[in-house]
């Protein structure tokens, strides 16, 4: 078939990524069962070094956007609620599930009476209210869209909180199980203001000690923590090491003990090493290519007009999408160990749309060329694609570049350091970039902040009143079947706009030394280190 022949032609241009088209006949590689926890007895003491695939952004729960940042927060900033190994939401700083009024507009809950912030001040209802309103109102908050339905929050007792909502908001508990539910020390917020990111203070098993940009973040055991006797490690160090092969080499040498977000190639290699162990779980997120269709004034601004074929004509974006073979990317770059993705909601989500809504389009170069001809654009259509500096995205960029060339595009790759890319894309300084999200149990967490007009993380400048209406319906509808229908319709509409081209859904692969125990890795991709240490 022409599709197969074209795919091999594209791959031939990036032979360094594979042994050749013949190697693509192998099936997806199975990597054992899903092992998410290690319950071996743990001895007290020691330092655990965790290698991250990028340097985290701001260590401020209100402003932060990255998965690697969430991994660090997992060690030092507990939330009102958390996700467990079964994908259920459970209380953490709250004492029980929230109580919701019949109309869904009033939510009440109590918080722990024994929790103390790392700066020694006590957590109470007022601290919860302070953090929630900061998450909602602070300029540049990445939590603003998540908490937009919050009308008011107040303490009704020393440890009792009452939330009043503008309308029923079904995803609220799931929202409070992530950064919007992290409670920060009011004393530290008042003392440090905008510099809180360099002096973060939360409730957690470890407290912030030091950050050296690009090199390490150091947390030390927090004696103030309410469950400090159950914490084994003295210290946790997070080191950004973007290259997976270097992370693996450091694991083998013992310089680091845990490797986060390990790629399939490195996972296969690790499985042959008796000194290493693998943790893996399904992902709730996605990875893809975001296209600037209207971000002219930065996040939160009204979408504007960009005078380029890619931004202004959906036929050009559809042609670019049709040039891409998701299955081939999975085989060539990830050895068949990930899954193609064609929408914002993971099959692992609490509410997932039907298969029809998120069916992947097949690569069709002839159709792509026809669309470009209909659009009347001069070919090749030039696109600059910003990619992070990881080897994986370097390979993906090369494959996309080769595939797109067959359809009439000339893609220029611009590798960009991750934090810099976040700043530039948030500001609208790009044409296309690799856009991904670690995922949330409730589908609203994968959608609203990114696809709602003027959403807190809508770097694409995408706006569609019908999508906004669907997001609003999904937030207020409590019936799971109805919600699934809503998100199915929303997925189809978003995919038709091709402002965010979903490519694949990774698995959460974490490699650790065999002597490391007590690690927990769930569907949210976070490495939980509260119980971690070295096996007895």
Short mmCIF file of C-alpha atoms in Angstrom, two decimals:
data_model
loop_
_atom_site.label_atom_id
_atom_site.label_comp_id
_atom_site.label_asym_id
_atom_site.label_seq_id
_atom_site.Cartn_x
_atom_site.Cartn_y
_atom_site.Cartn_z
CA UNK A 1 0.00 0.00 0.00
CA UNK A 2 1.06 3.59 -0.61
CA UNK A 3 0.74 4.45 3.07
CA UNK A 4 3.27 1.78 4.08
CA UNK A 5 5.69 2.75 1.33
CA UNK A 6 5.52 6.42 2.25
CA UNK A 7 6.07 5.61 5.90
CA UNK A 8 9.24 3.71 5.06
CA UNK A 9 10.44 6.59 2.89
CA UNK A 10 10.01 8.95 5.82
CA UNK A 11 11.80 6.63 8.21
CA UNK A 12 14.66 6.21 5.78
CA UNK A 13 15.48 9.87 6.35
CA UNK A 14 16.05 9.16 10.05
CA UNK A 15 17.82 5.81 9.91
CA UNK A 16 19.58 6.56 13.17
CA UNK A 17 16.27 5.94 14.94
CA UNK A 18 15.73 2.40 13.77
CA UNK A 19 17.38 -0.48 11.96
CA UNK A 20 15.13 0.10 8.95
CA UNK A 21 11.58 -0.38 7.80
CA UNK A 22 11.85 -4.12 8.19
CA UNK A 23 12.26 -3.75 11.96
CA UNK A 24 8.81 -2.17 12.20
CA UNK A 25 7.08 -5.53 11.83
CA UNK A 26 7.74 -6.51 15.46
CA UNK A 27 4.83 -6.29 17.86
CA UNK A 28 4.62 -4.12 20.97
CA UNK A 29 7.04 -5.23 23.65
CA UNK A 30 5.51 -6.44 26.91
CA UNK A 31 7.27 -5.22 30.04
CA UNK A 32 5.85 -7.51 32.69
CA UNK A 33 2.89 -6.63 34.87
CA UNK A 34 2.12 -3.30 36.41
CA UNK A 35 4.18 -2.99 39.60
CA UNK A 36 3.38 0.26 41.33
CA UNK A 37 4.52 -0.26 44.91
CA UNK A 38 7.24 -1.91 46.96
CA UNK A 39 6.16 -2.91 50.46
CA UNK A 40 9.42 -4.43 51.76
CA UNK A 41 10.51 -3.37 55.28
CA UNK A 42 12.63 -0.21 55.24
CA UNK A 43 15.45 0.83 57.55
CA UNK A 44 15.77 4.38 58.86
CA UNK A 45 18.30 6.89 57.58
CA UNK A 46 20.05 7.69 54.35
CA UNK A 47 19.70 9.94 51.31
CA UNK A 48 17.72 9.07 48.20
CA UNK A 49 18.66 10.77 44.93
CA UNK A 50 15.95 10.91 42.26
CA UNK A 51 16.93 11.72 38.66
CA UNK A 52 14.29 13.82 36.86
CA UNK A 53 14.05 14.27 33.08
CA UNK A 54 13.95 18.08 33.38
CA UNK A 55 14.54 20.91 35.81
CA UNK A 56 11.23 21.74 37.57
CA UNK A 57 9.65 25.15 37.11
CA UNK A 58 8.61 27.30 40.09
CA UNK A 59 8.23 25.50 43.40
CA UNK A 60 5.02 27.39 44.03
CA UNK A 61 1.85 25.25 43.83
CA UNK A 62 -0.15 28.19 42.50
CA UNK A 63 2.15 28.92 39.56
CA UNK A 64 3.75 25.56 38.75
CA UNK A 65 2.91 23.64 35.56
CA UNK A 66 5.32 20.69 35.22
CA UNK A 67 5.16 16.99 36.09
CA UNK A 68 8.70 17.07 37.45
CA UNK A 69 7.61 19.89 39.75
CA UNK A 70 4.65 17.78 40.93
CA UNK A 71 7.11 14.99 41.72
CA UNK A 72 9.05 17.31 44.01
CA UNK A 73 5.82 18.60 45.57
CA UNK A 74 4.85 14.98 46.34
CA UNK A 75 7.69 14.96 48.86
CA UNK A 76 6.95 18.27 50.57
CA UNK A 77 3.41 19.57 49.87
CA UNK A 78 0.47 17.43 50.87
CA UNK A 79 -2.99 18.15 49.52
CA UNK A 80 -6.50 18.14 50.89
CA UNK A 81 -7.03 14.88 48.96
CA UNK A 82 -4.81 12.38 47.18
CA UNK A 83 -4.99 9.54 44.65
CA UNK A 84 -4.36 5.97 45.80
CA UNK A 85 -3.10 2.86 43.99
CA UNK A 86 -6.62 2.01 42.80
CA UNK A 87 -7.17 5.43 41.23
CA UNK A 88 -9.56 6.44 44.01
CA UNK A 89 -9.54 9.86 45.66
CA UNK A 90 -8.84 9.65 49.40
CA UNK A 91 -8.46 12.26 52.18
CA UNK A 92 -4.99 13.53 52.97
CA UNK A 93 -5.07 16.85 54.86
CA UNK A 94 -8.86 16.74 54.88
CA UNK A 95 -10.32 14.24 57.34
CA UNK A 96 -13.05 12.80 55.11
CA UNK A 97 -14.76 13.14 51.74
CA UNK A 98 -16.42 16.56 51.36
CA UNK A 99 -20.11 16.99 52.10
CA UNK A 100 -22.01 18.48 49.17
CA UNK A 101 -25.44 20.16 49.33
CA UNK A 102 -28.35 18.90 47.24
CA UNK A 103 -27.88 21.68 44.66
CA UNK A 104 -24.12 21.03 44.51
CA UNK A 105 -23.23 24.62 45.38
CA UNK A 106 -22.13 24.25 48.98
CA UNK A 107 -19.20 22.04 49.95
CA UNK A 108 -17.92 21.52 53.50
CA UNK A 109 -15.04 19.54 54.96
CA UNK A 110 -12.80 19.42 58.02
CA UNK A 111 -9.00 19.37 58.07
CA UNK A 112 -6.51 17.63 60.32
CA UNK A 113 -5.90 19.09 63.78
CA UNK A 114 -2.37 17.70 64.06
CA UNK A 115 -0.77 19.15 60.90
CA UNK A 116 2.05 21.69 61.06
CA UNK A 117 3.76 23.55 58.23
CA UNK A 118 7.49 23.17 57.72
CA UNK A 119 8.02 26.65 59.20
CA UNK A 120 6.48 25.50 62.48
CA UNK A 121 3.11 27.25 62.15
CA UNK A 122 -0.09 25.23 62.42
CA UNK A 123 -2.44 24.28 59.63
CA UNK A 124 -6.04 25.31 60.23
CA UNK A 125 -9.14 26.27 58.26
CA UNK A 126 -7.94 29.83 57.75
CA UNK A 127 -4.74 28.53 56.10
CA UNK A 128 -6.83 26.41 53.73
CA UNK A 129 -8.97 29.42 52.79
CA UNK A 130 -5.87 31.57 52.24
CA UNK A 131 -4.36 29.01 49.86
CA UNK A 132 -7.56 28.35 47.92
CA UNK A 133 -8.19 32.05 47.30
CA UNK A 134 -4.55 32.57 46.30
CA UNK A 135 -4.81 29.67 43.83
CA UNK A 136 -7.95 31.25 42.38
CA UNK A 137 -6.93 34.92 42.32
CA UNK A 138 -3.15 35.34 42.06
CA UNK A 139 -2.06 36.88 38.76
CA UNK A 140 -0.61 34.19 36.51
CA UNK A 141 -2.09 31.36 38.58
CA UNK A 142 -2.11 28.03 36.74
CA UNK A 143 -4.94 26.97 39.07
CA UNK A 144 -7.29 29.82 38.15
CA UNK A 145 -9.39 27.82 35.67
CA UNK A 146 -9.62 24.85 38.03
CA UNK A 147 -11.00 27.05 40.81
CA UNK A 148 -13.01 29.49 38.69
CA UNK A 149 -16.32 28.02 39.96
CA UNK A 150 -15.31 28.89 43.55
CA UNK A 151 -17.44 31.86 44.62
CA UNK A 152 -16.21 32.08 48.20
CA UNK A 153 -14.31 30.16 50.85
CA UNK A 154 -14.45 30.71 54.56
CA UNK A 155 -13.56 29.08 57.86
CA UNK A 156 -16.66 28.09 59.83
CA UNK A 157 -14.58 26.79 62.71
CA UNK A 158 -10.94 26.34 63.61
CA UNK A 159 -10.69 23.27 61.36
CA UNK A 160 -13.89 23.49 59.29
CA UNK A 161 -14.11 24.95 55.77
CA UNK A 162 -17.13 25.97 53.73
CA UNK A 163 -16.93 26.52 49.98
CA UNK A 164 -19.66 28.26 48.05
CA UNK A 165 -19.69 27.56 44.31
CA UNK A 166 -21.17 29.52 41.42
CA UNK A 167 -22.68 26.28 40.17
CA UNK A 168 -22.40 22.57 40.87
CA UNK A 169 -18.82 21.49 40.18
CA UNK A 170 -18.40 17.73 39.89
CA UNK A 171 -14.56 17.69 39.43
CA UNK A 172 -13.91 19.67 42.65
CA UNK A 173 -12.63 16.81 44.81
CA UNK A 174 -10.31 15.68 42.01
CA UNK A 175 -9.07 19.27 41.66
CA UNK A 176 -8.33 19.36 45.40
CA UNK A 177 -6.32 16.15 44.99
CA UNK A 178 -3.67 18.04 43.05
CA UNK A 179 -1.86 21.38 43.31
CA UNK A 180 -5.07 23.37 43.83
CA UNK A 181 -5.47 21.35 47.04
CA UNK A 182 -1.97 22.06 48.34
CA UNK A 183 -2.07 24.23 51.45
CA UNK A 184 0.75 26.73 51.94
CA UNK A 185 1.87 28.41 55.14
CA UNK A 186 0.15 31.83 55.36
CA UNK A 187 3.11 33.05 57.40
CA UNK A 188 5.55 32.09 54.63
CA UNK A 189 3.29 33.61 51.96
CA UNK A 190 3.18 36.88 53.89
CA UNK A 191 6.91 36.88 54.61
CA UNK A 192 8.19 35.97 51.14
CA UNK A 193 5.43 37.15 48.77
CA UNK A 194 6.46 36.60 45.16
CA UNK A 195 9.66 34.93 46.41
CA UNK A 196 7.70 32.08 48.01
CA UNK A 197 8.98 29.82 45.21
CA UNK A 198 12.46 30.03 46.80
CA UNK A 199 11.11 29.43 50.31
CA UNK A 200 8.16 27.05 49.90
CA UNK A 201 6.51 25.91 53.12
CA UNK A 202 3.80 23.25 53.18
CA UNK A 203 2.83 20.20 55.22
CA UNK A 204 4.81 17.16 54.14
CA UNK A 205 7.22 14.41 55.10
CA UNK A 206 10.13 16.52 53.84
CA UNK A 207 10.86 20.22 53.90
CA UNK A 208 12.58 22.40 51.33
CA UNK A 209 16.28 22.92 52.10
CA UNK A 210 18.09 24.09 48.96
CA UNK A 211 17.81 24.62 45.22
CA UNK A 212 20.69 25.02 42.82
CA UNK A 213 19.20 25.80 39.41
CA UNK A 214 19.87 23.09 36.83
CA UNK A 215 21.67 20.92 39.37
CA UNK A 216 19.59 19.85 42.38
CA UNK A 217 16.68 20.39 44.73
CA UNK A 218 17.26 19.16 48.27
CA UNK A 219 14.57 18.19 50.77
CA UNK A 220 15.25 17.13 54.37
CA UNK A 221 13.06 15.18 56.78
CA UNK A 222 10.57 17.52 58.45
CA UNK A 223 10.39 17.02 62.22
CA UNK A 224 7.12 19.03 62.23
CA UNK A 225 5.33 16.48 60.03
CA UNK A 226 2.38 14.81 61.78
CA UNK A 227 3.55 11.34 60.71
CA UNK A 228 7.28 11.95 61.02
CA UNK A 229 7.90 8.64 62.81
CA UNK A 230 6.85 6.80 59.64
CA UNK A 231 9.36 8.69 57.46
CA UNK A 232 12.60 6.75 57.01
CA UNK A 233 14.90 8.87 54.86
CA UNK A 234 16.94 11.81 56.16
CA UNK A 235 17.10 13.54 52.80
CA UNK A 236 15.79 13.41 49.23
CA UNK A 237 17.72 15.03 46.38
CA UNK A 238 16.14 15.66 42.96
CA UNK A 239 18.59 16.03 40.08
CA UNK A 240 17.56 17.07 36.55
CA UNK A 241 19.17 14.71 34.01
CA UNK A 242 17.35 15.15 30.65
CA UNK A 243 19.09 12.29 28.82
CA UNK A 244 17.53 8.94 29.75
CA UNK A 245 20.69 7.00 28.94
CA UNK A 246 22.64 9.23 31.32
CA UNK A 247 19.97 8.72 34.00
CA UNK A 248 20.37 4.97 33.50
CA UNK A 249 24.18 5.19 33.67
CA UNK A 250 23.88 7.10 36.94
CA UNK A 251 21.53 4.43 38.29
CA UNK A 252 23.99 1.71 37.41
CA UNK A 253 26.88 3.58 39.01
CA UNK A 254 24.88 4.26 42.17
CA UNK A 255 25.13 8.05 41.84
CA UNK A 256 21.32 8.15 41.77
CA UNK A 257 18.93 5.58 43.21
CA UNK A 258 15.71 6.34 41.31
CA UNK A 259 15.22 7.32 37.65
CA UNK A 260 11.96 9.11 36.78
CA UNK A 261 10.14 8.99 33.41
CA UNK A 262 12.46 6.43 31.90
CA UNK A 263 12.06 5.84 28.16
CA UNK A 264 11.32 2.42 26.63
CA UNK A 265 14.85 1.94 25.30
CA UNK A 266 16.33 2.52 28.75
CA UNK A 267 13.64 0.39 30.41
CA UNK A 268 14.55 -2.56 28.18
CA UNK A 269 18.19 -2.11 29.10
CA UNK A 270 17.38 -1.82 32.80
CA UNK A 271 15.45 -5.10 32.75
CA UNK A 272 18.70 -6.94 32.00
CA UNK A 273 20.39 -5.51 35.12
CA UNK A 274 19.94 -7.57 38.29
CA UNK A 275 20.72 -4.52 40.43
CA UNK A 276 17.71 -2.56 39.13
CA UNK A 277 13.92 -2.85 39.47
CA UNK A 278 11.07 -1.40 37.43
CA UNK A 279 7.85 0.32 38.49
CA UNK A 280 5.24 1.10 35.88
CA UNK A 281 1.66 2.34 35.69
CA UNK A 282 -0.71 3.52 32.96
CA UNK A 283 -0.64 7.24 32.22
CA UNK A 284 -3.59 9.57 32.66
CA UNK A 285 -2.03 12.15 30.36
CA UNK A 286 -0.99 12.72 26.76
CA UNK A 287 1.82 14.06 24.60
CA UNK A 288 1.39 15.93 21.33
CA UNK A 289 2.07 19.03 19.29
CA UNK A 290 0.48 22.34 20.23
CA UNK A 291 -0.07 24.94 17.51
CA UNK A 292 -0.34 28.66 18.11
CA UNK A 293 -3.71 29.57 16.62
CA UNK A 294 -4.33 32.80 18.54
CA UNK A 295 -1.92 33.38 21.42
CA UNK A 296 -0.74 36.88 20.57
CA UNK A 297 -0.64 38.46 24.04
CA UNK A 298 0.18 35.58 26.38
CA UNK A 299 -1.78 33.33 28.71
CA UNK A 300 -5.17 34.57 29.81
CA UNK A 301 -5.52 37.11 27.02
CA UNK A 302 -8.28 37.13 24.44
CA UNK A 303 -7.35 35.05 21.36
CA UNK A 304 -6.10 37.16 18.48
CA UNK A 305 -5.28 36.71 14.81
CA UNK A 306 -1.99 35.25 13.59
CA UNK A 307 -1.19 35.76 9.92
CA UNK A 308 0.26 32.41 8.94
CA UNK A 309 -1.20 29.47 6.98
CA UNK A 310 -0.84 27.12 9.94
CA UNK A 311 -2.60 29.42 12.40
CA UNK A 312 -5.28 30.87 10.17
CA UNK A 313 -6.47 27.89 8.11
CA UNK A 314 -7.72 24.71 9.77
CA UNK A 315 -7.19 22.83 6.48
CA UNK A 316 -3.44 23.39 6.80
CA UNK A 317 -3.46 22.08 10.36
CA UNK A 318 -5.54 19.08 9.33
CA UNK A 319 -3.07 18.37 6.54
CA UNK A 320 -0.22 18.48 9.05
CA UNK A 321 -2.14 16.06 11.28
CA UNK A 322 -2.81 13.69 8.35
CA UNK A 323 0.91 13.66 7.53
CA UNK A 324 1.66 12.00 10.87
CA UNK A 325 1.58 8.26 11.51
CA UNK A 326 1.09 7.76 15.26
CA UNK A 327 1.62 4.00 15.11
CA UNK A 328 4.92 4.50 13.35
CA UNK A 329 6.10 7.02 15.95
CA UNK A 330 5.28 4.52 18.68
CA UNK A 331 7.19 1.76 16.89
CA UNK A 332 10.21 3.78 15.78
CA UNK A 333 10.73 6.00 18.81
CA UNK A 334 9.21 3.95 21.62
CA UNK A 335 9.59 0.36 20.37
CA UNK A 336 5.83 -0.18 20.62
CA UNK A 337 5.77 0.34 24.39
CA UNK A 338 3.44 3.38 24.41
CA UNK A 339 -0.03 3.90 22.95
CA UNK A 340 -1.15 6.28 20.17
CA UNK A 341 -3.37 9.07 21.55
CA UNK A 342 -6.07 10.98 19.72
CA UNK A 343 -7.73 13.03 22.41
CA UNK A 344 -7.28 14.63 25.82
CA UNK A 345 -8.86 11.89 27.94
CA UNK A 346 -7.01 8.69 28.84
CA UNK A 347 -8.86 5.34 28.82
CA UNK A 348 -7.66 5.14 32.45
CA UNK A 349 -9.65 8.26 33.35
CA UNK A 350 -12.54 8.07 35.81
CA UNK A 351 -14.84 9.17 32.96
CA UNK A 352 -13.63 8.20 29.46
CA UNK A 353 -15.45 8.88 26.18
CA UNK A 354 -16.20 5.99 23.85
CA UNK A 355 -13.63 4.66 21.42
CA UNK A 356 -15.33 6.34 18.46
CA UNK A 357 -14.71 9.80 19.90
CA UNK A 358 -10.97 9.30 20.19
CA UNK A 359 -10.27 7.14 17.14
CA UNK A 360 -6.92 8.04 15.59
CA UNK A 361 -6.88 9.26 11.98
CA UNK A 362 -4.74 7.15 9.67
CA UNK A 363 -1.85 8.76 7.85
CA UNK A 364 -3.03 9.97 4.42
CA UNK A 365 -0.44 11.94 2.47
CA UNK A 366 -2.66 12.25 -0.61
CA UNK A 367 -5.47 13.78 1.46
CA UNK A 368 -2.99 16.10 3.17
CA UNK A 369 -1.67 17.38 -0.17
CA UNK A 370 -5.22 17.85 -1.43
CA UNK A 371 -6.08 19.98 1.62
CA UNK A 372 -3.04 22.18 1.09
CA UNK A 373 -4.06 22.65 -2.54
CA UNK A 374 -7.59 23.60 -1.47
CA UNK A 375 -6.17 26.09 1.01
CA UNK A 376 -4.21 27.73 -1.81
CA UNK A 377 -0.98 27.89 0.17
CA UNK A 378 2.51 27.90 -1.24
CA UNK A 379 4.37 24.67 -0.55
CA UNK A 380 6.37 23.66 1.25
CA UNK A 381 4.52 25.19 4.22
CA UNK A 382 7.21 26.21 6.69
CA UNK A 383 6.77 25.34 10.38
CA UNK A 384 9.16 25.87 13.26
CA UNK A 385 8.63 23.16 15.87
CA UNK A 386 10.07 23.81 19.32
CA UNK A 387 11.02 20.61 21.12
CA UNK A 388 12.44 19.94 24.55
CA UNK A 389 16.04 18.80 24.62
CA UNK A 390 15.33 15.19 25.56
CA UNK A 391 16.57 12.49 23.16
CA UNK A 392 12.99 11.21 22.82
CA UNK A 393 11.66 14.50 21.50
CA UNK A 394 14.70 14.89 19.29
CA UNK A 395 13.76 11.59 17.65
CA UNK A 396 10.05 12.44 17.48
CA UNK A 397 10.92 15.78 15.89
CA UNK A 398 13.00 14.09 13.22
CA UNK A 399 10.26 11.56 12.42
CA UNK A 400 7.59 14.27 12.22
CA UNK A 401 9.91 16.36 10.08
CA UNK A 402 10.39 13.51 7.62
CA UNK A 403 6.69 12.57 7.51
CA UNK A 404 5.54 16.15 7.07
CA UNK A 405 7.96 16.65 4.19
CA UNK A 406 6.15 13.94 2.22
CA UNK A 407 2.91 15.95 2.54
CA UNK A 408 4.28 19.38 1.57
CA UNK A 409 5.67 20.82 4.82
CA UNK A 410 9.16 21.99 5.71
CA UNK A 411 9.57 21.56 9.47
CA UNK A 412 12.48 23.24 11.22
CA UNK A 413 13.31 21.83 14.64
CA UNK A 414 14.32 24.19 17.43
CA UNK A 415 15.45 22.28 20.55
CA UNK A 416 14.74 24.47 23.57
CA UNK A 417 15.50 24.05 27.25
CA UNK A 418 12.28 23.05 28.98
CA UNK A 419 11.80 26.01 31.34
CA UNK A 420 12.60 28.43 28.53
CA UNK A 421 10.11 26.70 26.24
CA UNK A 422 7.39 27.07 28.87
CA UNK A 423 8.06 30.80 29.16
CA UNK A 424 8.13 31.33 25.39
CA UNK A 425 5.06 29.27 24.59
CA UNK A 426 3.06 30.84 27.42
CA UNK A 427 3.96 34.22 25.90
CA UNK A 428 2.90 33.06 22.41
CA UNK A 429 6.43 33.15 21.01
CA UNK A 430 6.18 30.03 18.85
CA UNK A 431 4.49 28.35 15.90
CA UNK A 432 4.34 24.78 17.20
CA UNK A 433 5.81 23.00 20.22
CA UNK A 434 5.77 19.65 21.97
CA UNK A 435 2.88 19.95 24.40
CA UNK A 436 2.13 17.34 27.04
CA UNK A 437 0.29 16.81 30.29
CA UNK A 438 0.74 14.19 33.00
CA UNK A 439 -3.02 13.79 33.37
CA UNK A 440 -5.77 13.82 35.98
CA UNK A 441 -8.38 11.24 37.02
CA UNK A 442 -11.28 13.53 36.19
CA UNK A 443 -11.27 14.45 32.46
CA UNK A 444 -11.92 18.11 33.25
CA UNK A 445 -8.35 18.24 34.58
CA UNK A 446 -7.04 17.36 31.11
CA UNK A 447 -9.30 19.79 29.30
CA UNK A 448 -10.51 23.01 30.91
CA UNK A 449 -7.22 24.77 31.66
CA UNK A 450 -5.95 24.04 28.13
CA UNK A 451 -8.97 24.24 25.84
CA UNK A 452 -11.32 26.70 27.49
CA UNK A 453 -11.14 30.18 26.00
CA UNK A 454 -8.56 32.10 28.07
CA UNK A 455 -7.87 29.01 30.16
CA UNK A 456 -5.02 29.27 32.67
CA UNK A 457 -2.72 27.05 30.56
CA UNK A 458 -4.23 27.62 27.11
CA UNK A 459 -0.96 28.50 25.40
CA UNK A 460 -2.53 27.84 21.98
CA UNK A 461 -4.84 30.86 21.98
CA UNK A 462 -7.64 28.43 21.15
CA UNK A 463 -11.20 29.58 21.71
CA UNK A 464 -14.52 27.98 20.78
CA UNK A 465 -17.80 28.96 22.51
CA UNK A 466 -19.23 25.49 21.83
CA UNK A 467 -16.23 23.85 23.53
CA UNK A 468 -16.61 26.28 26.43
CA UNK A 469 -20.26 25.26 26.74
CA UNK A 470 -19.33 21.56 26.72
CA UNK A 471 -16.70 22.14 29.42
CA UNK A 472 -19.33 23.90 31.54
CA UNK A 473 -21.79 21.02 31.04
CA UNK A 474 -19.15 18.44 31.93
CA UNK A 475 -18.43 20.25 35.17
CA UNK A 476 -22.05 20.29 36.33
CA UNK A 477 -23.32 16.92 35.05
CA UNK A 478 -23.12 14.21 37.70
CA UNK A 479 -24.31 11.22 35.66
CA UNK A 480 -21.20 9.30 34.45
CA UNK A 481 -22.82 8.21 31.18
CA UNK A 482 -23.91 11.72 30.35
CA UNK A 483 -20.45 13.04 31.17
CA UNK A 484 -18.86 10.42 28.90
CA UNK A 485 -21.12 11.59 26.05
CA UNK A 486 -20.19 15.21 26.72
CA UNK A 487 -16.46 14.46 26.65
CA UNK A 488 -16.90 12.38 23.52
CA UNK A 489 -18.53 15.31 21.74
CA UNK A 490 -15.91 17.67 23.11
CA UNK A 491 -13.08 15.40 21.92
CA UNK A 492 -14.49 15.27 18.39
CA UNK A 493 -14.86 19.07 18.25
CA UNK A 494 -11.37 19.74 19.61
CA UNK A 495 -9.78 17.22 17.26
CA UNK A 496 -11.51 18.90 14.31
CA UNK A 497 -9.78 22.18 15.20
CA UNK A 498 -6.28 20.59 15.16
CA UNK A 499 -4.92 23.22 17.56
CA UNK A 500 -3.54 20.47 19.76
CA UNK A 501 -2.52 17.37 17.84
CA UNK A 502 -2.46 14.43 20.26
CA UNK A 503 0.23 11.89 19.42
CA UNK A 504 0.80 9.30 22.13
CA UNK A 505 0.10 8.28 25.70
CA UNK A 506 3.17 7.17 27.54
CA UNK A 507 3.49 4.75 30.41
CA UNK A 508 4.94 5.85 33.72
CA UNK A 509 8.23 3.96 33.91
CA UNK A 510 10.38 4.41 37.01
CA UNK A 511 13.62 2.49 37.50
CA UNK A 512 15.20 2.14 40.94
CA UNK A 513 18.07 0.32 42.58
CA UNK A 514 17.12 -3.09 44.01
CA UNK A 515 17.96 -1.90 47.52
CA UNK A 516 15.36 0.90 47.34
CA UNK A 517 12.03 0.01 48.99
CA UNK A 518 8.80 1.77 49.92
CA UNK A 519 8.41 3.50 46.56
CA UNK A 520 4.88 4.16 45.26
CA UNK A 521 4.14 5.05 41.61
CA UNK A 522 0.46 5.45 40.65
CA UNK A 523 -1.40 6.53 37.53
CA UNK A 524 -0.65 10.20 38.13
CA UNK A 525 3.03 9.44 37.44
CA UNK A 526 4.33 10.82 40.74
CA UNK A 527 7.06 9.13 42.77
CA UNK A 528 5.84 9.09 46.37
CA UNK A 529 8.78 9.02 48.78
CA UNK A 530 7.09 9.32 52.19
CA UNK A 531 7.54 5.58 52.86
CA UNK A 532 10.71 5.19 50.80
CA UNK A 533 14.12 4.16 52.03
CA UNK A 534 16.57 1.30 51.82
CA UNK A 535 15.46 -2.29 52.36
CA UNK A 536 16.42 -3.92 55.64
#
